[in-house]
Coordinates of C-alpha atoms and ligand atoms in Angstrom, one line a residue:
X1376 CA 213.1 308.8 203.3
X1377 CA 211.8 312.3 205.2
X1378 CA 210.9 313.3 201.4
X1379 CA 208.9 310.3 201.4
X1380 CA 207.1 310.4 205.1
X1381 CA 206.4 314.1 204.2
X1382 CA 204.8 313.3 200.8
X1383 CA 202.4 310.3 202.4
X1384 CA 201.7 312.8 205.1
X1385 CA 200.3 316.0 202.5
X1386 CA 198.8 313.9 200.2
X1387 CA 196.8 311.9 203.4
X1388 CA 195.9 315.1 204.8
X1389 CA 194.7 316.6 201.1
X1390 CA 192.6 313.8 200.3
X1391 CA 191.2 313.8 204.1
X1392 CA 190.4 317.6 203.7
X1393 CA 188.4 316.7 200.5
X1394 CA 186.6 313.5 201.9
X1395 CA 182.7 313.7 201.4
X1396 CA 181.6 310.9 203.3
X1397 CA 182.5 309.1 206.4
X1398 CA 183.6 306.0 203.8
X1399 CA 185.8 307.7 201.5
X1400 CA 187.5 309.0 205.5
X1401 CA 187.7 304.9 205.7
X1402 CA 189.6 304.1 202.3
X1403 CA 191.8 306.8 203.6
X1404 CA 192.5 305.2 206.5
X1405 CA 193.2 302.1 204.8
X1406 CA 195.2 303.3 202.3
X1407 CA 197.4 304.7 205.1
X1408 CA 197.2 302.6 207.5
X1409 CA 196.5 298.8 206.3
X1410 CA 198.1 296.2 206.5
X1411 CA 199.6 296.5 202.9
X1412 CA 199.0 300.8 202.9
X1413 CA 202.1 303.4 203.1
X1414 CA 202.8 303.3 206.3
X1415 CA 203.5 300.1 206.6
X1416 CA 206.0 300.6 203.5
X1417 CA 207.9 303.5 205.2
X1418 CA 208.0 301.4 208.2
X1419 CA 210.2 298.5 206.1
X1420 CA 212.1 301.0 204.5
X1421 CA 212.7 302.3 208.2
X1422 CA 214.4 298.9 209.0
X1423 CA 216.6 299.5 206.0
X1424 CA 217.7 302.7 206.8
X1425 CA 221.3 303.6 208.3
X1426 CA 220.9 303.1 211.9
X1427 CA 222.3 306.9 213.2
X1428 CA 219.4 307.8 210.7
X1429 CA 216.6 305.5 212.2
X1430 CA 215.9 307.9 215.3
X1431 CA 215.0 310.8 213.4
X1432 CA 213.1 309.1 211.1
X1433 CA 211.2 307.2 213.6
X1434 CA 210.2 310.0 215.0
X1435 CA 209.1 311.6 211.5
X1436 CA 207.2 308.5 211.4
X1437 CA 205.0 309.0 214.8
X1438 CA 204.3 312.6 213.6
X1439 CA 202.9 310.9 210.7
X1440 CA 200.7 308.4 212.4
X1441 CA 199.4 311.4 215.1
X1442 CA 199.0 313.9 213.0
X1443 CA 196.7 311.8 210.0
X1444 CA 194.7 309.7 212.6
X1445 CA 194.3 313.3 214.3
X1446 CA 193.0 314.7 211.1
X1447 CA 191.0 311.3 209.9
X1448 CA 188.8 311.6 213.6
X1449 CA 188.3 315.3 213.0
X1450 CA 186.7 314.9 210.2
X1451 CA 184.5 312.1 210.8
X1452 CA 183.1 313.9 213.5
X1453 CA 182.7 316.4 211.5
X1454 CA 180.8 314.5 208.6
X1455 CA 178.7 313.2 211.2
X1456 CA 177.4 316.2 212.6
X1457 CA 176.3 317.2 209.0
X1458 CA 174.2 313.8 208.4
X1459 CA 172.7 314.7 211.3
X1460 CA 172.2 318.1 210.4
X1461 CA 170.4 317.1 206.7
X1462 CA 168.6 314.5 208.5
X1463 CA 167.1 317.1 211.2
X1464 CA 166.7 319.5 208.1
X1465 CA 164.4 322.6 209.8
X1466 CA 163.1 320.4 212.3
X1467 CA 161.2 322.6 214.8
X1468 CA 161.5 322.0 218.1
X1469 CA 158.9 324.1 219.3
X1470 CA 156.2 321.8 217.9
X1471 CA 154.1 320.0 220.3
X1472 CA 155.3 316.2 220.7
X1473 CA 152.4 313.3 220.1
X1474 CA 151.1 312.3 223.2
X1475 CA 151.5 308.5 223.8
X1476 CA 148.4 306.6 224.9
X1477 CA 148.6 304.5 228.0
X1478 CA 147.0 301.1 228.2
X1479 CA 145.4 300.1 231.5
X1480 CA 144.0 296.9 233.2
X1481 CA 140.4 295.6 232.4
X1482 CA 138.0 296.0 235.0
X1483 CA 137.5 292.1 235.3
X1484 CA 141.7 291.9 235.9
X1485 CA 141.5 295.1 238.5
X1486 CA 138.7 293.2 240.3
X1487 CA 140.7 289.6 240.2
X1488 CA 144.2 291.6 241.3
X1489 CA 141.9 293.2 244.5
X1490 CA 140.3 289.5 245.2
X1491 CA 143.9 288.1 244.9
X1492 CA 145.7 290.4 247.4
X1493 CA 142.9 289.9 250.0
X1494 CA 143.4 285.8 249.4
X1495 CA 146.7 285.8 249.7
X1496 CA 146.4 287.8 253.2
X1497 CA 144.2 284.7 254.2
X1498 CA 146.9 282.6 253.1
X1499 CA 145.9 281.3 250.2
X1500 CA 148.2 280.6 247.5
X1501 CA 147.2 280.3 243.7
X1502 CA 146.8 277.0 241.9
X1503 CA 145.9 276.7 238.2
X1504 CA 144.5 274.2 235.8
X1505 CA 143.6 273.9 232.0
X1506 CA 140.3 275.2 230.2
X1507 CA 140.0 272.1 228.9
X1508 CA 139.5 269.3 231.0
X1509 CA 138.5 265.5 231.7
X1510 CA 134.7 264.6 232.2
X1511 CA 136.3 262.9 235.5
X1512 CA 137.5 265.8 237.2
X1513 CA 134.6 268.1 236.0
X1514 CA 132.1 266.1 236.8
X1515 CA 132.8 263.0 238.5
X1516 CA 135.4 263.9 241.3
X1517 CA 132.7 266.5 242.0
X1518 CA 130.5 263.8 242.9
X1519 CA 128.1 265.0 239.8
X1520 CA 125.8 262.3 238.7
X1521 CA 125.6 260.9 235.0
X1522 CA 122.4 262.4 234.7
X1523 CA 123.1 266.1 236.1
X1524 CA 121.7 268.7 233.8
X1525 CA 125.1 270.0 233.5
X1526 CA 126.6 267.2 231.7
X1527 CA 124.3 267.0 228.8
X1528 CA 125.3 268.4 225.2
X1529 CA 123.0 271.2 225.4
X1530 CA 125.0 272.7 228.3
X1531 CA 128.2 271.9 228.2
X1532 CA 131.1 272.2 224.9
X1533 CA 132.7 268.7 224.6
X1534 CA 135.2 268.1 222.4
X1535 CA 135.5 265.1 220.0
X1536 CA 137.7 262.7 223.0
X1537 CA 135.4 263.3 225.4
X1538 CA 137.4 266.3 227.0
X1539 CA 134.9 269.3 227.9
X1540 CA 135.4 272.8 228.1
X1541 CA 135.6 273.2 232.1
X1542 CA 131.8 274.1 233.4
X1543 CA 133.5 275.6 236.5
X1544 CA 136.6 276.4 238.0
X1545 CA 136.2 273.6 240.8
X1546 CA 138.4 271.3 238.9
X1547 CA 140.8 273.0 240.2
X1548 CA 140.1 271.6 243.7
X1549 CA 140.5 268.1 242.1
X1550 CA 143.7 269.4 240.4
X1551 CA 145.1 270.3 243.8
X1552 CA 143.9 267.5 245.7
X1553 CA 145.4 265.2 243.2
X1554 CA 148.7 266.1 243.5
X1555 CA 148.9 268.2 247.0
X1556 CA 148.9 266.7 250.8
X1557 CA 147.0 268.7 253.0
X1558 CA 146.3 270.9 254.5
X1559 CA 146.0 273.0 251.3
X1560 CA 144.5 276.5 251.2
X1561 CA 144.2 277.7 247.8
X1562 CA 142.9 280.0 245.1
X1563 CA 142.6 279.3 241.1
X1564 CA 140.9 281.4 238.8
X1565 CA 140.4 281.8 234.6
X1566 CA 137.1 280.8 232.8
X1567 CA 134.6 278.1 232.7
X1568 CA 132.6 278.1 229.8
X1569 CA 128.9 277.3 229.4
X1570 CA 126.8 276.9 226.6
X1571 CA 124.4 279.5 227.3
X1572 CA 122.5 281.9 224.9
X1573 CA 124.4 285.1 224.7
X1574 CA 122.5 288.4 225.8
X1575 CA 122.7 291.3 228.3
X1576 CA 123.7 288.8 231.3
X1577 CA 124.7 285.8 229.6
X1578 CA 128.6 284.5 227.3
X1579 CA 129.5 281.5 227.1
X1580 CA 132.7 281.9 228.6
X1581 CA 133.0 283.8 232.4
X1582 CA 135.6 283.7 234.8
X1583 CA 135.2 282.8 237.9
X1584 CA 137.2 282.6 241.3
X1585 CA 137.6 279.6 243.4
X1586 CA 138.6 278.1 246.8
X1587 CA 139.8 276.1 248.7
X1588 CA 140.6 275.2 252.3
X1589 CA 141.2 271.0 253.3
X1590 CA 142.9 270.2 256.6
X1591 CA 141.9 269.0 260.1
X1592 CA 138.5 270.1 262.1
X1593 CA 137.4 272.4 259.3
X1594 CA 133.9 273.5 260.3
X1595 CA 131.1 275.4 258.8
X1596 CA 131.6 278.3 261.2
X1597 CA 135.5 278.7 259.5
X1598 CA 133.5 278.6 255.9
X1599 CA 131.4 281.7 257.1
X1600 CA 134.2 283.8 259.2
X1601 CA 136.5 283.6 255.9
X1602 CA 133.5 284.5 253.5
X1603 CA 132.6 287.5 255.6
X1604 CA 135.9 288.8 256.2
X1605 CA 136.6 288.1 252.1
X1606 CA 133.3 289.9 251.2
X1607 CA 133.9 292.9 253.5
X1608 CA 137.5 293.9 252.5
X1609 CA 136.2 293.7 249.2
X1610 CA 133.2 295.8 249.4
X1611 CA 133.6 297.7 253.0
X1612 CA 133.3 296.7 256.7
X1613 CA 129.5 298.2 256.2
X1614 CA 129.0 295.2 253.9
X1615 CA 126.3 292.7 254.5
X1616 CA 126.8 289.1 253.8
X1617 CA 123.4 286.3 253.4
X1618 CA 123.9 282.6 253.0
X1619 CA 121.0 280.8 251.7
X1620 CA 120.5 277.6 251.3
X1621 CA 121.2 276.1 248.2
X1622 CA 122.2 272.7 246.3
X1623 CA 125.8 271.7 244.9
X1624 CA 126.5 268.1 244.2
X1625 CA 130.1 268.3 245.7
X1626 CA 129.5 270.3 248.8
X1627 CA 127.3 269.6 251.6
X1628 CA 125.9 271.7 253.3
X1629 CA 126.1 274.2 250.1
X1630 CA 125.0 278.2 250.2
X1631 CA 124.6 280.6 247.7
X1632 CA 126.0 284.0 248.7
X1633 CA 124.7 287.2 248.6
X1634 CA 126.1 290.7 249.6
X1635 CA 124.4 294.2 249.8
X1636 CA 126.8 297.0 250.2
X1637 CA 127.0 300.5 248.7
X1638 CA 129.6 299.9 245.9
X1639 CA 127.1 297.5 244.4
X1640 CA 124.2 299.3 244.2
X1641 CA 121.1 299.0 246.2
X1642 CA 119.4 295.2 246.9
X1643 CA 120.7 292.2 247.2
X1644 CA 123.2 290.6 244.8
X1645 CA 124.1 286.8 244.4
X1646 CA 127.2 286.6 244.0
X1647 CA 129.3 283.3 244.8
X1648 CA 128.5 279.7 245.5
X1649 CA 130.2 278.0 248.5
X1650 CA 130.1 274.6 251.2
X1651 CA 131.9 272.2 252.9
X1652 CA 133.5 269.5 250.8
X1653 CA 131.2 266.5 250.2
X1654 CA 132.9 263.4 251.7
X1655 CA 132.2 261.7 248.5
X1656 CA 134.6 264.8 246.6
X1657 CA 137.4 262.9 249.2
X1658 CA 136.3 259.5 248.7
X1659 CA 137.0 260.2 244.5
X1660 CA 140.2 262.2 245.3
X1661 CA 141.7 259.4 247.8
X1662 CA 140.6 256.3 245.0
X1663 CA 142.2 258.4 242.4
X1664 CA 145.5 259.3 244.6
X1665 CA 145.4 255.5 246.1
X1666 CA 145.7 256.6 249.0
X1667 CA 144.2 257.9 252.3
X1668 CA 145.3 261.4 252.6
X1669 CA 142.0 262.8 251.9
X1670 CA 140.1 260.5 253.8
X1671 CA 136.8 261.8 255.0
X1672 CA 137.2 261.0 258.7
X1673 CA 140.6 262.7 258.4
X1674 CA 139.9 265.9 257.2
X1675 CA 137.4 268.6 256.1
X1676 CA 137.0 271.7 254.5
X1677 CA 135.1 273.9 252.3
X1678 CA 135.3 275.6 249.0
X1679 CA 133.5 278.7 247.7
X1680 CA 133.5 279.9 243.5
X1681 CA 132.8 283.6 243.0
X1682 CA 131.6 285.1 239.5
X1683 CA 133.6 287.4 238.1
X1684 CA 131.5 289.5 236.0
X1685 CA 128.4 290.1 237.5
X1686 CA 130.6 291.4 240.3
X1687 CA 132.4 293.8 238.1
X1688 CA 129.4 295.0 236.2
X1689 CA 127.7 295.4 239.9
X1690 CA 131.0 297.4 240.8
X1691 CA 131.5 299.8 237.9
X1692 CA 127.5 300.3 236.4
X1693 CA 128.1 298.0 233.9
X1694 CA 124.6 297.2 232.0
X1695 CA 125.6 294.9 229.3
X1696 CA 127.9 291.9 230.3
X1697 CA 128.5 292.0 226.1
X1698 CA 130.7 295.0 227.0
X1699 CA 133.2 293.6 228.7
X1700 CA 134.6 290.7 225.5
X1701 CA 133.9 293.2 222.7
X1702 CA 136.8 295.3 223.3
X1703 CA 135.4 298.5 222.2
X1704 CA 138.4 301.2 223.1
X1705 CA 134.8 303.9 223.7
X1706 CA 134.1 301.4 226.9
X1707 CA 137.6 300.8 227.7
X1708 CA 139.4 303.8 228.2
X1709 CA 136.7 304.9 230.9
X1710 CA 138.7 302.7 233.4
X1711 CA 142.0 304.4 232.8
Ligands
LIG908 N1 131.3 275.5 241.0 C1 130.1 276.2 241.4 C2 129.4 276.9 240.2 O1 130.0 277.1 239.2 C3 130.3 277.2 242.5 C4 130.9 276.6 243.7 C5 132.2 276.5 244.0 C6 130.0 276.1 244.7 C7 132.7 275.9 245.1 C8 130.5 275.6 245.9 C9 131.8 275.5 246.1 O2 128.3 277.3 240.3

């Protein structure tokens, strides 16, 4: 029997010494240690052995298992440094690494994120709705007539079931109301999409940034104090902020909005469209909900819609609105 243990024990340890490759180590080990490999034979035969001789050659047995797995874990270790080795082959580490190249945010998302974070100061939260939308909430919620300008073909991108590509993001007020008590104070923002030509100033598809504020007693004088106090943590306390007169069908009175600060260059620029909520916006919203919620002589409010890229091109000398959808990594990477 010790003849034995000693001979599994050499002949394991030659054929370790003369492995070449981590999977012949493996066979080894198999050979040696499965279920069906020598040790597990010497361990039977140990059982059969006379029992004053079992200690000694239970012991034999242990140096066996030690000394082999020792040897096998050596060596694999070993083996593995070499791979590595022939895979680093003269690798020189002196060399200069390649640089990676970071991304960074488009202007038109480093403008929304500022507009955000002042909104949400004011307490407005965001609310969302599609691109694609119902003629109802894009039009006629908004109090638009049939006839508008807006709604014809040459204007607007329907789709074949009468769905349109939204004009605006004031859906979004209807969205809200819809499904929202007041008061509500919120923001949405994405695209609107107008069938316009394409040029210097023109896409058909913008972004723009909407709000709005429904609850009890909301007056005109609430409208201006948030505008102003939006408009000047944008730009700058120094900024200067006109309302003029203008016409929306779903807000009355309606203003067009212009600022004139020093981040945007000299003069005057329009901006943003705002008003207090036609009564006939609440009349559609409480027939459409079924209930009174949104009745006129319950509540008021106002909503505003801000452009998105005439605001960035104003803010970062931006002559061609074209620039900002071609994705041109020349244009890009000067707002890293
Ligand atoms: N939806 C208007 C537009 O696209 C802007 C607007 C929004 C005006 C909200 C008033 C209130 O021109």
């Amino acid at each position: 029997m010790k003849s034995q243990i000693k001979r599994v024990q050499g002949k394991a340890l030659e054929e370790i010494a003369a492995a070449e490759s981590v999977s012949a180590l493996n066979e080894i080990r198999t050979r040696v240690f499965g279920r069906s490999g020598s040790f597990a034979l010497l361990n039977r035969l140990l059982k059969e052995t006379p029992e004053e001789e079992r200690p000694l050659f239970g012991r034999l047995l242990g140096d066996l298992r030690r000394i082999v797995t020792t040897s096998l874990k050596r060596k694999e270790s070993l083996l593995g440094k070499e791979g590595d080795q022939a895979v680093i082959g003269d690798l020189d580490l002196t060399l200069p690494g390649t640089a990676s190249e970071y991304g960074a945010a488009h202007p038109l998302t480093c403008l929304l994120n500022h507009a955000v974070a002042i909104l949400h100061r004011m307490g407005f939260s965001c609310a969302t709705g599609p691109d694609i939308e119902t003629e109802w909430r894009c039009f006629d919620a908004l109090n638009t007539p049939n006839d508008h300008p807006a709604r014809n073909e040459k204007n607007t991108f329907y789709l074949q079931d009468g769905r349109l590509l939204r004009t605006h993001t004031s859906t979004i007020q209807i969205r809200t109301m819809e499904r929202q008590l007041p008061p509500v104070r919120v923001f949405g923002s994405g695209a609107a999409y107008r069938r316009d030509e394409v040029n210097a100033t023109h896409l058909i598809q913008f972004h723009q940034l909407e709000g709005l504020y429904v609850s009890k007693d909301v007056t005109l004088a609430d409208l201006k104090g948030a505008i102003v106090f939006f408009f000047r943590e944008l730009f700058g306390q120094e900024a200067e902020i006109r309302f003029r007169p203008h016409f929306f069908p779903f807000t009355v009175p309606s203003y067009e909005i212009d600022v004139r600060a020093t981040v945007v260059g000299d003069g005057w620029l329009e901006l943003a469209g705002c008003g207090m909520i036609d009564p006939a916006v609440f009349e559609a919203v409480s027939t459409k909900r079924g209930d009174r919620a949104y009745s006129p002589e319950k509540v008021s409010g106002f909503a505003f819609g801000i452009g998105l890229e005439r605001l960035t091109m104003a803010l970062n000398g931006i002559a061609d609105i074209r620039l900002l959808t071609e994705n041109d990594i020349r244009f890009l990477s000067q707002f890293r």
